[in-house]
Amino acid sequence: MAINWFPGHMHKARKEIKKVMPQMDLIIEVVDARIPFSSENPLVPSLRGDTPLIKILNKRDLADPAITDQWLQWLEQERGVRAITLTHNERKEALGILKLAEELTPGHDRQKSALRVMILGIPNVGKSTLINTLAGRPAAKTGNEPAVTRAQQAIKLPDNILLYDTPGFLWPKLSPEQCGYRLAISGAIRSAVLDFEDVAMFEADYLVKSYPELVMARYGLEQKPADGLALMDAIAAKRKFFRRGGVPDLHKVSEILLNEFRAGTIGRISLETPEMVERELQQARANEEAREAEKQARTEQRKKRSS
């Protein structure tokens, strides 16, 4: 199932960001350390030009540290990008971003004009919480549901920095398709538009393959499940989640899997690696080329019939 979520206010936000981004001296993008690729904004590379970028892998304490190290190296291969990690409750560490902003804009005289900084982040990556930490006051609205911020605002920070907060938005088509599932698992997509069991099955398959020891320990399993469905059935049996007739209540299991992943209860887990993403991108390109070739072949056949 392809997962997409692009309500009207996100379309408006995308247009506004595209309009003002060329005026910025620095860009800060907050991504989820568990899904650094799936949670990054595809508009940034095409719009920022030579503007320096601080890429913040937030929620570091929830991600697999070895994989996070791989992502830091991978992200910093891009010109003008400085990648760092952050834990949402580390105020001193977060304030270091202001010093890093100064390092990346050495030619800007803040005695003459404010440093204009745009901060971006998809829903539910912790952008608003970070803004409040940097501002030292509740300047941005926060919440447990994605897409709390709905309009741009300019926030004054210490050292003559003007921070432009932007609404978190996704994009009309999430590609590769796996990105949509990872975003859904992380909580970036509103629950009301999701099929919980479908998303949780994707998560369960991945956990069995990549983190079997963690799920076995968390749910008290003696044997490694064969696949995601076997894991969900085993959790239902352990927690006694059954519907009438003894049928496993997979919806209840799905809620447990998603909520416990988001809270870090299962353990420190990353849902993607640079190598995995590169393979998926290659496959997505191959699929698109195949679709285009098929489309072109049908067009040629119609031309032949009509001639």
Short mmCIF file of C-alpha atoms in Angstrom, two decimals:
data_model
loop_
_atom_site.label_atom_id
_atom_site.label_comp_id
_atom_site.label_asym_id
_atom_site.label_seq_id
_atom_site.Cartn_x
_atom_site.Cartn_y
_atom_site.Cartn_z
CA MET A 1 0.00 0.00 0.00
CA ALA A 2 1.44 3.38 -1.03
CA ILE A 3 1.30 5.82 1.91
CA ASN A 4 0.83 9.54 1.25
CA TRP A 5 -0.35 12.48 3.36
CA PHE A 6 -0.37 15.93 1.76
CA PRO A 7 -3.20 18.15 3.09
CA GLY A 8 -3.77 21.65 1.73
CA HIS A 9 -1.77 23.56 4.36
CA MET A 10 1.34 21.54 3.40
CA HIS A 11 1.02 22.61 -0.24
CA LYS A 12 0.81 26.24 0.88
CA ALA A 13 3.83 25.83 3.17
CA ARG A 14 5.91 24.34 0.38
CA LYS A 15 5.23 27.33 -1.89
CA GLU A 16 6.07 29.83 0.86
CA ILE A 17 9.36 28.09 1.70
CA LYS A 18 10.36 27.97 -1.95
CA LYS A 19 9.76 31.72 -2.17
CA VAL A 20 11.83 32.82 0.88
CA MET A 21 14.62 30.21 1.03
CA PRO A 22 16.93 32.13 -1.41
CA GLN A 23 16.93 35.04 1.10
CA MET A 24 18.39 32.94 3.92
CA ASP A 25 22.00 33.03 5.19
CA LEU A 26 21.81 29.56 6.74
CA ILE A 27 19.44 26.58 6.73
CA ILE A 28 18.85 24.19 9.61
CA GLU A 29 17.06 20.95 8.78
CA VAL A 30 15.87 18.69 11.58
CA VAL A 31 15.48 15.03 10.65
CA ASP A 32 14.67 11.90 12.64
CA ALA A 33 17.92 10.06 13.47
CA ARG A 34 16.11 6.75 12.96
CA ILE A 35 15.17 7.66 9.36
CA PRO A 36 17.56 10.42 8.17
CA PHE A 37 16.81 9.88 4.48
CA SER A 38 13.07 9.30 4.67
CA SER A 39 12.61 12.35 6.91
CA GLU A 40 14.72 14.82 4.91
CA ASN A 41 13.05 17.43 2.73
CA PRO A 42 13.69 16.86 -1.01
CA LEU A 43 13.20 20.60 -1.65
CA VAL A 44 16.37 21.54 0.25
CA PRO A 45 19.05 20.28 -2.19
CA SER A 46 17.30 21.85 -5.17
CA LEU A 47 16.65 25.24 -3.53
CA ARG A 48 19.50 26.04 -1.15
CA GLY A 49 22.24 26.60 -3.76
CA ASP A 50 25.44 27.53 -1.89
CA THR A 51 23.64 28.34 1.38
CA PRO A 52 25.28 26.37 4.23
CA LEU A 53 23.15 23.69 5.84
CA ILE A 54 23.16 22.22 9.35
CA LYS A 55 21.55 18.79 9.26
CA ILE A 56 20.41 17.78 12.76
CA LEU A 57 19.75 14.10 13.40
CA ASN A 58 17.34 14.53 16.28
CA LYS A 59 16.16 11.80 18.71
CA ARG A 60 19.68 10.33 18.70
CA ASP A 61 18.87 8.48 21.93
CA LEU A 62 16.25 6.40 20.07
CA ALA A 63 18.43 5.43 17.09
CA ASP A 64 21.01 2.69 16.62
CA PRO A 65 24.32 4.50 17.35
CA ALA A 66 26.39 2.47 14.86
CA ILE A 67 23.98 3.27 12.03
CA THR A 68 23.80 6.93 13.08
CA ASP A 69 27.58 7.13 12.62
CA GLN A 70 27.15 5.79 9.08
CA TRP A 71 24.58 8.48 8.34
CA LEU A 72 26.77 11.28 9.63
CA GLN A 73 29.55 10.27 7.24
CA TRP A 74 27.12 9.83 4.35
CA LEU A 75 25.40 13.20 4.84
CA GLU A 76 28.61 15.21 5.12
CA GLN A 77 29.68 14.08 1.65
CA GLU A 78 27.32 16.76 0.32
CA ARG A 79 28.94 20.13 -0.20
CA GLY A 80 28.24 22.75 2.46
CA VAL A 81 26.52 20.32 4.84
CA ARG A 82 27.45 19.90 8.51
CA ALA A 83 25.67 16.94 10.12
CA ILE A 84 25.27 16.67 13.90
CA THR A 85 23.18 14.60 16.30
CA LEU A 86 20.94 15.79 19.10
CA THR A 87 18.90 14.47 21.99
CA HIS A 88 15.76 16.53 22.57
CA ASN A 89 16.34 17.17 26.30
CA GLU A 90 20.01 18.25 26.07
CA ARG A 91 19.73 22.06 26.31
CA LYS A 92 23.47 22.76 26.48
CA GLU A 93 24.09 20.62 23.41
CA ALA A 94 21.26 22.30 21.51
CA LEU A 95 22.65 25.77 22.25
CA GLY A 96 25.86 24.70 20.51
CA ILE A 97 23.91 25.04 17.26
CA LEU A 98 24.11 28.84 17.63
CA LYS A 99 27.91 28.66 17.80
CA LEU A 100 27.97 26.34 14.79
CA ALA A 101 25.81 28.82 12.88
CA GLU A 102 28.48 31.46 13.51
CA GLU A 103 31.23 29.13 12.23
CA LEU A 104 29.35 28.41 9.01
CA THR A 105 28.66 32.08 8.20
CA PRO A 106 32.05 33.75 8.82
CA GLY A 107 31.44 36.54 6.31
CA HIS A 108 28.25 37.82 7.93
CA ASP A 109 28.53 40.90 10.17
CA ARG A 110 25.80 40.57 12.79
CA GLN A 111 26.53 44.07 14.06
CA LYS A 112 25.02 45.36 10.82
CA SER A 113 22.20 42.90 10.16
CA ALA A 114 20.56 39.85 11.64
CA LEU A 115 21.64 36.40 10.53
CA ARG A 116 18.63 34.98 8.71
CA VAL A 117 18.21 31.30 9.44
CA MET A 118 15.46 29.05 8.16
CA ILE A 119 14.63 25.92 10.18
CA LEU A 120 12.90 23.06 8.41
CA GLY A 121 11.59 19.70 9.53
CA ILE A 122 8.85 17.28 8.60
CA PRO A 123 6.05 16.70 11.12
CA ASN A 124 6.96 15.21 14.49
CA VAL A 125 10.78 15.34 14.29
CA GLY A 126 11.05 17.68 17.29
CA LYS A 127 11.59 20.96 15.42
CA SER A 128 9.30 23.06 17.60
CA THR A 129 10.82 21.71 20.82
CA LEU A 130 14.29 22.60 19.50
CA ILE A 131 13.14 26.13 18.61
CA ASN A 132 11.85 26.66 22.13
CA THR A 133 15.16 25.45 23.53
CA LEU A 134 17.14 27.85 21.33
CA ALA A 135 14.80 30.75 22.10
CA GLY A 136 14.69 30.03 25.84
CA ARG A 137 10.92 30.49 25.82
CA PRO A 138 7.80 28.83 24.35
CA ALA A 139 8.08 30.47 20.92
CA ALA A 140 6.76 27.53 18.89
CA LYS A 141 3.71 25.39 19.56
CA THR A 142 4.44 21.74 20.34
CA GLY A 143 2.29 18.62 20.45
CA ASN A 144 2.23 14.84 20.14
CA GLU A 145 0.34 14.90 16.84
CA PRO A 146 2.17 15.77 13.59
CA ALA A 147 1.65 19.09 11.76
CA VAL A 148 1.11 21.34 14.78
CA THR A 149 2.87 24.33 13.14
CA ARG A 150 0.66 25.75 10.38
CA ALA A 151 2.24 29.11 9.46
CA GLN A 152 5.66 30.75 9.14
CA GLN A 153 6.92 32.96 11.93
CA ALA A 154 10.15 34.84 12.65
CA ILE A 155 11.70 34.30 16.09
CA LYS A 156 14.47 36.42 17.58
CA LEU A 157 17.36 34.42 19.04
CA PRO A 158 20.47 35.56 20.93
CA ASP A 159 23.43 37.05 19.00
CA ASN A 160 21.17 38.81 16.48
CA ILE A 161 19.86 35.67 14.83
CA LEU A 162 16.43 35.77 13.20
CA LEU A 163 15.01 32.24 12.98
CA TYR A 164 12.30 31.60 10.41
CA ASP A 165 10.11 28.75 11.61
CA THR A 166 8.25 26.88 8.88
CA PRO A 167 5.37 24.39 8.97
CA GLY A 168 6.41 20.78 8.75
CA PHE A 169 5.28 19.25 5.48
CA LEU A 170 5.69 16.11 3.43
CA TRP A 171 5.46 15.84 -0.37
CA PRO A 172 2.78 14.65 -2.79
CA LYS A 173 4.47 11.34 -3.66
CA LEU A 174 6.68 9.52 -1.16
CA SER A 175 9.40 7.62 -3.02
CA PRO A 176 10.82 5.04 -2.67
CA GLU A 177 7.58 3.53 -1.37
CA GLN A 178 9.36 2.25 1.75
CA CYS A 179 9.85 5.87 2.87
CA GLY A 180 6.12 6.22 3.44
CA TYR A 181 6.10 3.22 5.76
CA ARG A 182 9.08 4.45 7.76
CA LEU A 183 7.51 7.89 8.15
CA ALA A 184 4.29 6.25 9.32
CA ILE A 185 6.15 4.07 11.84
CA SER A 186 7.99 7.08 13.26
CA GLY A 187 4.78 9.08 13.78
CA ALA A 188 5.27 11.67 11.01
CA ILE A 189 1.95 10.82 9.35
CA ARG A 190 -1.37 11.40 11.06
CA SER A 191 -2.74 8.16 12.49
CA ALA A 192 -6.22 8.71 11.06
CA VAL A 193 -5.00 8.11 7.48
CA LEU A 194 -3.05 4.91 8.26
CA ASP A 195 -3.85 1.23 8.11
CA PHE A 196 -2.23 0.32 11.44
CA GLU A 197 -1.93 -3.37 10.69
CA ASP A 198 -0.28 -2.80 7.31
CA VAL A 199 2.26 -0.36 8.77
CA ALA A 200 2.97 -2.54 11.81
CA MET A 201 3.51 -5.59 9.56
CA PHE A 202 6.18 -3.64 7.67
CA GLU A 203 7.79 -2.74 11.00
CA ALA A 204 7.55 -6.32 12.32
CA ASP A 205 9.19 -7.76 9.20
CA TYR A 206 12.05 -5.30 9.53
CA LEU A 207 12.53 -5.93 13.26
CA VAL A 208 12.67 -9.71 12.79
CA LYS A 209 15.28 -9.27 10.07
CA SER A 210 17.43 -6.53 11.62
CA TYR A 211 16.84 -6.57 15.41
CA PRO A 212 15.68 -10.09 16.37
CA GLU A 213 17.43 -10.05 19.74
CA LEU A 214 15.71 -6.82 20.80
CA VAL A 215 12.21 -8.00 19.96
CA MET A 216 12.79 -11.42 21.55
CA ALA A 217 13.98 -9.75 24.75
CA ARG A 218 11.19 -7.16 24.80
CA TYR A 219 8.34 -9.60 24.23
CA GLY A 220 9.76 -12.59 26.09
CA LEU A 221 10.15 -14.89 23.09
CA GLU A 222 12.36 -17.96 23.27
CA GLN A 223 12.65 -18.49 19.52
CA LYS A 224 13.22 -16.04 16.69
CA PRO A 225 9.95 -15.59 14.73
CA ALA A 226 10.06 -16.65 11.09
CA ASP A 227 8.65 -13.35 9.83
CA GLY A 228 6.64 -10.29 10.80
CA LEU A 229 3.31 -12.10 11.01
CA ALA A 230 4.83 -14.76 13.27
CA LEU A 231 6.17 -11.98 15.51
CA MET A 232 2.76 -10.34 15.74
CA ASP A 233 1.07 -13.67 16.51
CA ALA A 234 3.68 -14.37 19.20
CA ILE A 235 3.09 -10.96 20.82
CA ALA A 236 -0.67 -11.58 20.76
CA ALA A 237 -0.14 -14.90 22.53
CA LYS A 238 2.20 -13.41 25.15
CA ARG A 239 -0.02 -10.42 25.88
CA LYS A 240 -3.26 -12.44 25.51
CA PHE A 241 -4.59 -10.15 22.78
CA PHE A 242 -7.37 -12.23 21.25
CA ARG A 243 -10.69 -11.53 19.60
CA ARG A 244 -13.75 -13.73 19.79
CA GLY A 245 -12.94 -17.31 18.76
CA GLY A 246 -9.30 -17.06 19.83
CA VAL A 247 -8.24 -15.03 16.77
CA PRO A 248 -5.12 -12.90 17.45
CA ASP A 249 -6.05 -9.21 17.77
CA LEU A 250 -3.51 -7.86 15.29
CA HIS A 251 -4.83 -4.31 15.56
CA LYS A 252 -4.00 -4.25 19.26
CA VAL A 253 -0.60 -5.78 18.55
CA SER A 254 -0.04 -3.14 15.86
CA GLU A 255 -0.69 -0.33 18.34
CA ILE A 256 1.79 -1.89 20.77
CA LEU A 257 4.51 -2.28 18.13
CA LEU A 258 4.13 1.27 16.80
CA ASN A 259 3.84 2.98 20.17
CA GLU A 260 6.74 1.06 21.71
CA PHE A 261 8.99 1.77 18.74
CA ARG A 262 8.21 5.50 18.92
CA ALA A 263 8.88 5.57 22.66
CA GLY A 264 12.14 3.62 22.34
CA THR A 265 10.80 0.86 24.58
CA ILE A 266 11.94 -1.93 22.25
CA GLY A 267 15.48 -0.52 22.11
CA ARG A 268 17.62 1.78 20.00
CA ILE A 269 16.55 1.05 16.44
CA SER A 270 17.23 2.66 13.07
CA LEU A 271 14.86 1.84 10.22
CA GLU A 272 17.24 2.54 7.35
CA THR A 273 20.94 2.57 6.45
CA PRO A 274 22.73 4.48 3.66
CA GLU A 275 23.39 1.22 1.79
CA MET A 276 19.73 0.20 2.05
CA VAL A 277 18.52 3.57 0.78
CA GLU A 278 20.89 3.52 -2.20
CA ARG A 279 19.56 0.09 -3.19
CA GLU A 280 15.97 1.29 -2.88
CA LEU A 281 16.67 4.40 -4.95
CA GLN A 282 18.23 2.30 -7.70
CA GLN A 283 15.20 -0.01 -7.68
CA ALA A 284 12.79 2.95 -7.74
CA ARG A 285 14.63 4.42 -10.76
CA ALA A 286 14.56 1.06 -12.52
CA ASN A 287 10.83 0.71 -11.85
CA GLU A 288 10.18 4.22 -13.17
CA GLU A 289 12.20 3.53 -16.33
CA ALA A 290 10.26 0.30 -16.86
CA ARG A 291 6.95 2.15 -16.48
CA GLU A 292 8.06 4.83 -18.94
CA ALA A 293 9.19 2.19 -21.45
CA GLU A 294 5.84 0.39 -21.11
CA LYS A 295 3.98 3.65 -21.55
CA GLN A 296 6.00 4.50 -24.65
CA ALA A 297 5.40 1.01 -26.08
CA ARG A 298 1.64 1.42 -25.66
CA THR A 299 1.79 4.82 -27.36
CA GLU A 300 3.68 3.32 -30.31
CA GLN A 301 1.14 0.51 -30.60
CA ARG A 302 -1.74 3.00 -30.71
CA LYS A 303 0.04 4.97 -33.43
CA LYS A 304 0.52 1.82 -35.51
CA ARG A 305 -3.17 0.87 -35.18
CA SER A 306 -4.33 4.33 -36.20
CA SER A 307 -1.99 4.56 -39.23
#
